[in-house]
Short mmCIF file of C-alpha atoms in Angstrom, two decimals:
data_model
loop_
_atom_site.label_atom_id
_atom_site.label_comp_id
_atom_site.label_asym_id
_atom_site.label_seq_id
_atom_site.Cartn_x
_atom_site.Cartn_y
_atom_site.Cartn_z
CA MET A 1 56.86 13.95 -38.54
CA TRP A 2 59.94 11.57 -39.99
CA ARG A 3 57.41 9.26 -42.08
CA GLY A 4 55.87 12.57 -43.75
CA TRP A 5 59.68 13.11 -44.82
CA ILE A 6 60.30 9.95 -45.95
CA LEU A 7 57.37 9.39 -47.96
CA HIS A 8 58.24 12.54 -49.06
CA PHE A 9 61.76 11.75 -50.37
CA ALA A 10 60.47 8.80 -51.22
CA ALA A 11 58.07 10.31 -53.75
CA VAL A 12 60.48 12.79 -55.38
CA MET A 13 63.17 9.71 -56.12
CA LEU A 14 60.41 7.78 -58.19
CA SER A 15 60.15 11.22 -60.24
CA LEU A 16 63.97 11.54 -60.17
CA VAL A 17 64.61 7.87 -61.16
CA LEU A 18 61.48 6.84 -63.36
CA VAL A 19 61.41 9.60 -66.14
CA MET A 20 61.99 7.90 -69.27
CA PRO A 21 61.84 8.72 -72.89
CA GLU A 22 59.25 6.53 -75.08
CA PRO A 23 59.40 2.70 -74.71
CA ALA A 24 61.49 1.37 -77.75
CA LEU A 25 60.89 -1.46 -79.27
CA GLY A 26 61.27 -4.76 -77.77
CA ALA A 27 59.99 -7.68 -76.35
CA HIS A 28 57.52 -7.14 -73.68
CA LEU A 29 57.35 -8.65 -70.20
CA THR A 30 54.47 -10.23 -68.41
CA GLN A 31 53.45 -9.26 -64.27
CA ARG A 32 54.94 -12.88 -64.25
CA ASP A 33 58.71 -10.80 -65.53
CA TRP A 34 57.69 -8.30 -62.83
CA MET A 35 56.62 -10.88 -60.04
CA LYS A 36 59.89 -12.82 -60.21
CA SER A 37 62.05 -9.25 -60.49
CA LEU A 38 60.44 -7.81 -57.29
CA VAL A 39 61.45 -11.05 -55.14
CA ALA A 40 65.06 -11.12 -56.22
CA GLY A 41 65.66 -7.44 -56.50
CA LEU A 42 64.22 -7.01 -52.59
CA GLY A 43 66.53 -9.84 -51.68
CA LEU A 44 63.64 -12.07 -51.09
CA SER A 45 64.76 -15.32 -52.51
CA PHE A 46 65.76 -17.11 -49.32
CA GLY A 47 62.24 -17.44 -48.88
CA LEU A 48 62.13 -19.83 -51.68
CA PRO A 49 62.28 -23.53 -52.28
CA ASP A 50 64.42 -24.71 -54.98
CA GLU A 51 62.29 -24.76 -57.48
CA PRO A 52 59.75 -22.14 -56.92
CA GLU A 53 56.81 -22.43 -58.64
CA ASP A 54 54.43 -18.70 -58.53
CA ALA A 55 52.53 -19.90 -55.87
CA ASP A 56 56.04 -19.26 -53.71
CA TYR A 57 56.80 -16.08 -55.30
CA LEU A 58 52.78 -14.62 -54.65
CA ARG A 59 52.89 -16.07 -50.81
CA ILE A 60 56.17 -13.83 -49.95
CA LEU A 61 54.69 -10.78 -51.80
CA SER A 62 51.34 -11.25 -50.00
CA GLY A 63 53.62 -10.12 -47.33
CA ARG A 64 51.60 -13.08 -45.27
CA ARG A 65 53.50 -14.06 -42.28
CA ASN A 66 51.52 -16.34 -40.37
CA LEU A 67 52.79 -20.59 -41.17
CA ARG A 68 51.36 -23.56 -39.40
CA VAL A 69 54.42 -26.09 -40.10
CA GLU A 70 52.64 -30.07 -39.44
CA ALA A 71 55.21 -32.03 -37.46
CA GLU A 72 54.50 -35.13 -39.99
CA GLU A 73 55.32 -33.00 -42.41
CA ALA A 74 58.66 -31.81 -41.75
CA LEU A 75 59.90 -34.63 -40.45
CA HIS A 76 62.99 -36.08 -41.06
CA PRO A 77 62.40 -39.73 -42.39
CA GLU A 78 65.76 -40.91 -40.19
CA SER A 79 64.43 -39.48 -36.76
CA LEU A 80 63.69 -42.58 -34.15
CA VAL A 81 60.02 -41.99 -34.03
CA SER A 82 56.55 -42.80 -36.04
CA ILE A 83 53.79 -41.10 -37.77
CA LYS A 84 50.11 -42.22 -36.04
CA ASP A 85 46.57 -40.69 -37.29
CA PHE A 86 44.24 -42.35 -34.35
CA PRO A 87 42.54 -39.60 -32.27
CA HIS A 88 42.68 -41.02 -28.99
CA PHE A 89 44.18 -37.95 -27.66
CA GLY A 90 41.89 -35.67 -29.20
CA PRO A 91 41.78 -33.83 -32.13
CA PHE A 92 44.91 -33.25 -34.22
CA SER A 93 45.64 -31.31 -37.30
CA GLY A 94 46.84 -32.25 -41.06
CA SER A 95 46.91 -36.12 -41.55
CA GLY A 96 48.37 -36.83 -38.36
CA TRP A 97 51.12 -36.55 -35.49
CA VAL A 98 54.41 -37.07 -34.61
CA SER A 99 54.69 -39.98 -31.44
CA GLY A 100 57.70 -40.55 -29.27
CA ILE A 101 58.53 -44.09 -28.44
CA ALA A 102 58.58 -45.64 -24.69
CA MET A 103 62.23 -44.01 -24.25
CA PRO A 104 63.38 -40.48 -24.95
CA THR A 105 63.92 -39.64 -28.49
CA THR A 106 64.87 -36.37 -30.75
CA ALA A 107 62.68 -35.87 -33.86
CA HIS A 108 64.46 -33.80 -36.13
CA LEU A 109 62.84 -31.02 -38.13
CA SER A 110 62.85 -29.24 -41.36
CA PHE A 111 60.75 -25.94 -42.79
CA LEU A 112 61.27 -22.90 -45.28
CA LEU A 113 60.39 -19.69 -43.74
CA PRO A 114 59.11 -17.23 -46.76
CA LEU A 115 59.35 -14.13 -44.91
CA ARG A 116 62.14 -12.56 -41.69
CA GLY A 117 60.43 -11.46 -38.60
CA THR A 118 60.22 -11.80 -34.93
CA TYR A 119 57.96 -14.63 -34.87
CA GLU A 120 55.40 -15.69 -31.95
CA VAL A 121 55.98 -19.54 -31.51
CA SER A 122 53.49 -22.25 -30.28
CA VAL A 123 53.37 -25.47 -30.47
CA VAL A 124 50.97 -28.33 -29.98
CA VAL A 125 52.22 -31.34 -27.47
CA ARG A 126 51.19 -33.95 -25.30
CA LEU A 127 52.90 -34.84 -22.14
CA ALA A 128 55.47 -32.55 -20.30
CA GLU A 129 59.10 -31.85 -20.85
CA HIS A 130 59.55 -31.35 -24.35
CA VAL A 131 62.76 -29.90 -25.09
CA ILE A 132 62.55 -27.81 -28.89
CA HIS A 133 65.51 -25.75 -30.23
CA LEU A 134 64.21 -23.31 -32.86
CA GLY A 135 66.24 -19.90 -34.11
CA GLY A 136 69.19 -20.56 -31.37
CA GLN A 137 66.92 -20.60 -28.55
CA GLU A 138 65.75 -23.51 -26.26
CA PHE A 139 62.36 -23.78 -25.00
CA VAL A 140 60.38 -26.24 -23.14
CA ALA A 141 56.87 -27.21 -23.88
CA ALA A 142 54.61 -29.23 -21.37
CA GLY A 143 51.66 -30.64 -22.45
CA GLY A 144 48.94 -32.31 -20.75
CA HIS A 145 47.44 -36.29 -21.03
CA GLU A 146 45.73 -34.95 -24.49
CA PHE A 147 47.22 -32.60 -27.14
CA THR A 148 48.18 -29.31 -25.51
CA ARG A 149 48.27 -25.70 -27.09
CA VAL A 150 51.93 -24.43 -25.21
CA GLU A 151 52.77 -21.06 -26.38
CA LEU A 152 57.07 -20.65 -26.72
CA GLY A 153 57.53 -17.10 -26.88
CA SER A 154 59.23 -14.95 -29.59
CA VAL A 155 62.55 -15.89 -31.58
CA ASP A 156 64.26 -13.85 -34.29
CA LEU A 157 64.17 -16.19 -37.89
CA GLU A 158 65.73 -14.69 -40.71
CA ALA A 159 63.59 -16.28 -44.40
CA GLY A 160 64.93 -19.59 -45.60
CA LEU A 161 65.29 -23.55 -44.08
CA GLN A 162 64.50 -23.56 -40.93
CA GLU A 163 66.20 -26.69 -38.63
CA VAL A 164 64.01 -27.74 -35.89
CA ILE A 165 65.44 -30.04 -32.90
CA VAL A 166 62.87 -31.99 -30.11
CA HIS A 167 63.28 -33.66 -27.62
CA LEU A 168 60.64 -35.31 -27.09
CA PRO A 169 60.14 -37.31 -23.33
CA PRO A 170 58.44 -41.11 -23.18
CA ASN A 171 55.51 -41.66 -25.35
CA GLY A 172 55.34 -37.53 -26.24
CA ALA A 173 54.16 -35.94 -29.51
CA ILE A 174 53.74 -33.25 -31.47
CA ASP A 175 51.24 -32.33 -33.92
CA PHE A 176 52.65 -28.81 -35.01
CA PHE A 177 53.91 -25.46 -34.55
CA GLU A 178 52.67 -22.16 -35.05
CA LEU A 179 54.79 -18.72 -35.83
CA ARG A 180 52.77 -15.66 -36.05
CA ALA A 181 54.24 -12.31 -37.05
CA ALA A 182 52.50 -9.01 -38.13
CA ASP A 183 51.97 -8.79 -41.69
CA PHE A 184 53.36 -6.57 -44.64
CA THR A 185 51.23 -4.84 -46.60
CA ALA A 186 50.77 -6.89 -50.25
CA VAL A 187 53.00 -5.79 -53.30
CA GLU A 188 51.13 -6.13 -55.80
CA PRO A 189 49.02 -4.14 -59.15
CA LEU A 190 46.04 -2.64 -57.61
CA GLY A 191 43.20 -5.70 -58.34
CA GLY A 192 46.18 -8.26 -57.70
CA TRP A 193 48.41 -10.22 -59.81
CA ARG A 194 47.50 -11.22 -63.13
CA LEU A 195 50.34 -13.23 -64.21
CA ASP A 196 50.12 -13.57 -67.98
CA ARG A 197 48.80 -10.47 -68.63
CA LEU A 198 51.23 -7.65 -70.52
CA LEU A 199 53.22 -5.41 -67.75
CA MET A 200 51.55 -2.05 -67.71
CA ARG A 201 53.49 1.20 -66.77
CA GLU A 202 50.58 1.76 -64.41
CA ASP A 203 51.06 -1.44 -63.09
CA LEU A 204 54.81 -0.76 -62.32
CA ALA A 205 53.64 2.46 -60.54
CA ALA A 206 51.22 0.89 -58.46
CA THR A 207 53.55 -1.72 -57.43
CA ALA A 208 55.74 0.79 -56.08
CA LEU A 209 53.09 3.31 -54.47
CA ARG A 210 52.33 -0.34 -52.34
CA ALA A 211 56.15 -1.22 -52.00
CA LEU A 212 56.58 2.75 -50.18
CA ASP A 213 53.43 3.04 -48.75
CA LEU A 214 52.29 5.99 -50.73
CA LEU A 215 48.92 5.70 -52.14
CA ASP A 216 47.16 7.49 -49.77
CA SER A 217 49.66 10.11 -51.49
CA LEU A 218 47.14 9.79 -55.14
CA PRO A 219 44.92 13.21 -55.58
CA ALA A 220 41.14 13.39 -54.43
CA ALA A 221 38.55 12.60 -56.99
CA ASP A 222 34.76 12.16 -56.32
CA SER A 223 32.52 13.28 -53.60
CA ASP A 224 32.38 10.76 -50.18
CA LEU A 225 30.79 7.96 -49.21
CA LEU A 226 29.22 8.21 -45.62
CA PHE A 227 28.23 5.25 -43.26
CA GLU A 228 26.78 4.93 -39.85
CA ALA A 229 28.21 3.40 -37.05
CA GLU A 230 24.89 2.94 -35.46
CA ASP A 231 23.29 1.50 -38.81
CA ALA A 232 25.51 -1.30 -38.00
CA PRO A 233 24.67 -4.92 -37.90
CA GLU A 234 27.16 -6.04 -35.89
CA GLN A 235 27.30 -4.06 -32.79
CA GLY A 236 29.62 -6.21 -30.57
CA GLY A 237 27.92 -5.09 -27.29
CA ALA A 238 28.65 -1.39 -27.74
CA SER A 239 25.88 0.78 -27.34
CA VAL A 240 23.77 3.26 -29.30
CA VAL A 241 23.98 6.98 -27.63
CA SER A 242 22.93 10.51 -28.45
CA ILE A 243 25.61 12.55 -26.23
CA ARG A 244 26.54 15.43 -27.29
CA TYR A 245 29.25 16.68 -24.96
CA LEU A 246 32.05 15.23 -26.68
CA GLY A 247 31.03 16.52 -29.79
CA ALA A 248 28.03 16.66 -32.05
CA PRO A 249 27.74 12.89 -33.88
CA SER A 250 27.01 12.84 -37.53
CA GLY A 251 23.46 11.19 -38.02
CA GLY A 252 22.02 12.71 -33.99
CA SER A 253 23.96 9.28 -32.62
CA TRP A 254 26.81 7.45 -32.10
CA LEU A 255 27.95 4.13 -31.36
CA ARG A 256 30.67 3.86 -27.69
CA ALA A 257 31.80 1.12 -26.04
CA THR A 258 30.77 -0.01 -22.17
CA THR A 259 33.19 -0.98 -19.75
CA ALA A 260 33.80 -4.18 -22.22
CA PRO A 261 35.80 -4.17 -25.55
CA ALA A 262 32.88 -3.64 -28.87
CA GLU A 263 34.16 -5.39 -31.92
CA VAL A 264 31.90 -3.33 -34.80
CA ILE A 265 31.67 -4.95 -38.50
CA LEU A 266 30.80 -2.10 -40.58
CA PRO A 267 29.11 -3.73 -44.00
CA ILE A 268 30.25 -0.88 -47.04
CA ARG A 269 29.86 -1.05 -50.61
CA VAL A 270 31.26 0.67 -53.32
CA ASP A 271 30.06 1.18 -56.76
CA ARG A 272 33.58 1.33 -58.87
CA PRO A 273 36.74 -0.51 -58.43
CA GLY A 274 39.48 2.24 -57.16
CA VAL A 275 41.83 3.80 -54.24
CA TYR A 276 39.67 5.05 -51.05
CA ARG A 277 40.96 6.98 -48.33
CA LEU A 278 38.96 5.22 -45.29
CA ASN A 279 38.30 8.35 -42.52
CA LEU A 280 36.75 7.38 -39.14
CA THR A 281 35.10 10.03 -36.35
CA GLY A 282 35.90 8.45 -32.87
CA VAL A 283 36.56 8.92 -29.81
CA GLY A 284 38.97 7.74 -27.15
CA ASN A 285 41.99 7.54 -25.22
CA GLN A 286 43.20 4.04 -26.13
CA PRO A 287 44.25 3.21 -30.08
CA SER A 288 41.63 1.05 -31.75
CA GLY A 289 42.53 -1.64 -34.12
CA VAL A 290 40.89 -1.57 -38.10
CA GLN A 291 40.92 -3.97 -40.26
CA VAL A 292 39.30 -3.92 -43.77
CA ASN A 293 38.17 -7.63 -45.08
CA ASP A 294 42.03 -9.69 -44.80
CA GLU A 295 44.25 -6.94 -45.10
CA PRO A 296 46.83 -6.33 -41.89
CA PRO A 297 45.24 -4.57 -39.34
CA ARG A 298 45.99 -0.80 -38.54
CA LYS A 299 45.06 1.34 -35.90
CA VAL A 300 43.63 4.77 -35.19
CA ALA A 301 43.89 7.06 -32.08
CA TRP A 302 41.00 9.92 -31.39
CA PRO A 303 41.24 12.43 -28.62
CA SER A 304 39.03 12.79 -25.71
CA PHE A 305 36.55 13.82 -28.08
CA LEU A 306 34.70 13.23 -31.56
CA ALA A 307 37.46 13.77 -34.35
CA GLU A 308 38.16 12.33 -37.73
CA ALA A 309 41.18 10.21 -37.79
CA SER A 310 42.87 8.62 -41.76
CA VAL A 311 43.55 4.74 -41.27
CA GLY A 312 45.33 4.81 -44.77
CA SER A 313 44.37 4.11 -48.56
CA PHE A 314 43.04 0.63 -49.45
CA PHE A 315 42.43 -0.40 -53.14
CA LEU A 316 38.60 -1.78 -53.33
CA ASP A 317 36.81 -3.74 -56.11
CA ALA A 318 33.15 -2.83 -56.75
CA GLY A 319 30.95 -4.70 -54.52
CA GLU A 320 30.86 -5.69 -50.63
CA HIS A 321 33.35 -5.28 -48.19
CA ARG A 322 33.74 -5.38 -44.43
CA VAL A 323 35.26 -2.97 -41.76
CA ARG A 324 35.76 -4.33 -38.44
CA VAL A 325 36.55 -1.47 -35.63
CA ASP A 326 37.35 -3.19 -32.18
CA LEU A 327 36.55 -0.71 -29.62
CA PRO A 328 38.63 -0.21 -26.07
CA PRO A 329 36.33 -0.05 -23.15
CA GLY A 330 34.53 3.71 -23.35
CA SER A 331 35.90 4.52 -26.74
CA GLY A 332 33.42 5.27 -29.41
CA LEU A 333 32.91 5.67 -33.29
CA ASP A 334 30.62 7.77 -35.41
CA VAL A 335 30.47 7.81 -38.81
CA LEU A 336 32.81 6.00 -41.67
CA ARG A 337 33.95 8.02 -44.85
CA LEU A 338 35.19 6.67 -47.58
CA GLN A 339 37.54 9.30 -49.82
CA LYS A 340 37.57 8.17 -53.24
CA LEU A 341 41.48 9.03 -54.83
CA SER A 342 42.07 9.17 -58.21
CA SER A 343 44.10 5.60 -59.35
CA ASP A 344 43.73 5.31 -63.18
CA ALA A 345 46.32 5.01 -65.21
CA GLU A 346 47.62 8.52 -65.52
CA ALA A 347 47.35 9.82 -61.68
CA LEU A 348 49.23 5.80 -60.70
CA THR A 349 52.03 6.87 -63.44
CA ARG A 350 52.08 11.25 -62.68
CA LEU A 351 52.61 10.03 -59.10
CA CYS A 352 55.41 7.92 -60.17
CA GLY A 353 57.02 10.33 -62.08
CA LEU A 354 56.77 7.91 -65.10
CA VAL A 355 56.62 10.27 -68.03
CA GLY A 356 56.42 9.71 -72.21
CA GLY A 357 53.36 8.00 -72.48
CA PHE A 358 51.71 4.78 -71.21
CA GLY A 359 52.17 1.57 -72.89
CA PRO A 360 54.14 -1.47 -71.76
CA ALA A 361 57.14 -1.26 -69.23
CA GLN A 362 60.07 -1.78 -70.44
CA ALA A 363 63.18 -3.43 -68.77
CA GLY A 364 65.28 -0.48 -68.00
CA GLU A 365 62.72 0.46 -66.21
CA VAL A 366 62.09 -1.91 -64.41
CA ASP A 367 66.10 -2.16 -63.29
CA ASP A 368 65.36 1.26 -62.23
CA LEU A 369 62.78 0.95 -60.20
CA LEU A 370 63.98 -2.52 -58.05
CA ALA A 371 66.92 -0.09 -57.55
CA LEU A 372 64.83 2.82 -55.85
CA LEU A 373 62.79 -0.08 -53.80
CA ALA A 374 65.45 -2.11 -52.93
CA GLY A 375 67.56 1.40 -51.73
CA LEU A 376 65.10 3.01 -49.72
CA GLY A 377 64.00 -0.67 -48.25
CA ALA A 378 60.81 -1.14 -49.45
CA PHE A 379 58.62 -3.80 -47.75
CA PHE A 380 60.39 -4.93 -44.99
#
């Protein structure tokens, strides 16, 4: 209930704030200008290096929060350790690894974290009793004779420069750190960033809808596309069944996981690019994981009988796509339905309340939109 109220409030606020007169003549903005303004306006600049490049801004707005830190790249040069690259202790990542000496020593490392969050941290080390300080916490990592991955646990980190202190045992070694947190939804125009392109009003609208998770509020357009689960080429151990006491399946049969989980891969094809609402008909008493292409995974829940549930809306280019559904034991999947939503310039700008015609975005509109997104806590 609260989520629906918040989304309704966001849509209303967009309409109130973004009703602008016809754009005045003047210098036009590019998508690069909008990208940089978004990072600054949303308070995300702490995750940028001192001299940021386009890729640094794009990384933040991608929402990806999986980072590997190579110890040899993050190492402070004054640390009393060495960098080696021979494979005597098993495969290693990157160009080399950091080696201790014949007595206990300390390595100082630093790296830039693009986005804040609660991260699960793991490290690859060799030998026991590495004591690691990160984010105000102390961890102990014990490896074997060869390089060993060790899960350290979770730590709350703010975006920006991170300092790591590693106390190595005699002849200890460290290869890399890995930090993992759930990804955010990417904030970008439909079809992605084209940085040198003129910034249009529909780009502003689409980016705002993504940041506020309002793509699903676009009106329905054409007829639906159906994909039967039992036709999936990769069924991950699920069985094709035709039982009907849980409901009448589409096409007469459906997929059901056995006593083990099943990973079902459904290839889908759309002929036209646009925003599509993904609906899945299934059954199960536990939530199932759903991932479309490389988008952040989502969850879907069904009752104990065949029923349809919405996963949300996604922008899909024309062509082939991949939907992965992770079914818990006993759960089932019947059909995937894609509902095309209106996502042309008129539909996008109308939903955001951008009136006064189409065309290039103006600086005042950008400022008003940034103030709204920051006020609503968009993106993070």
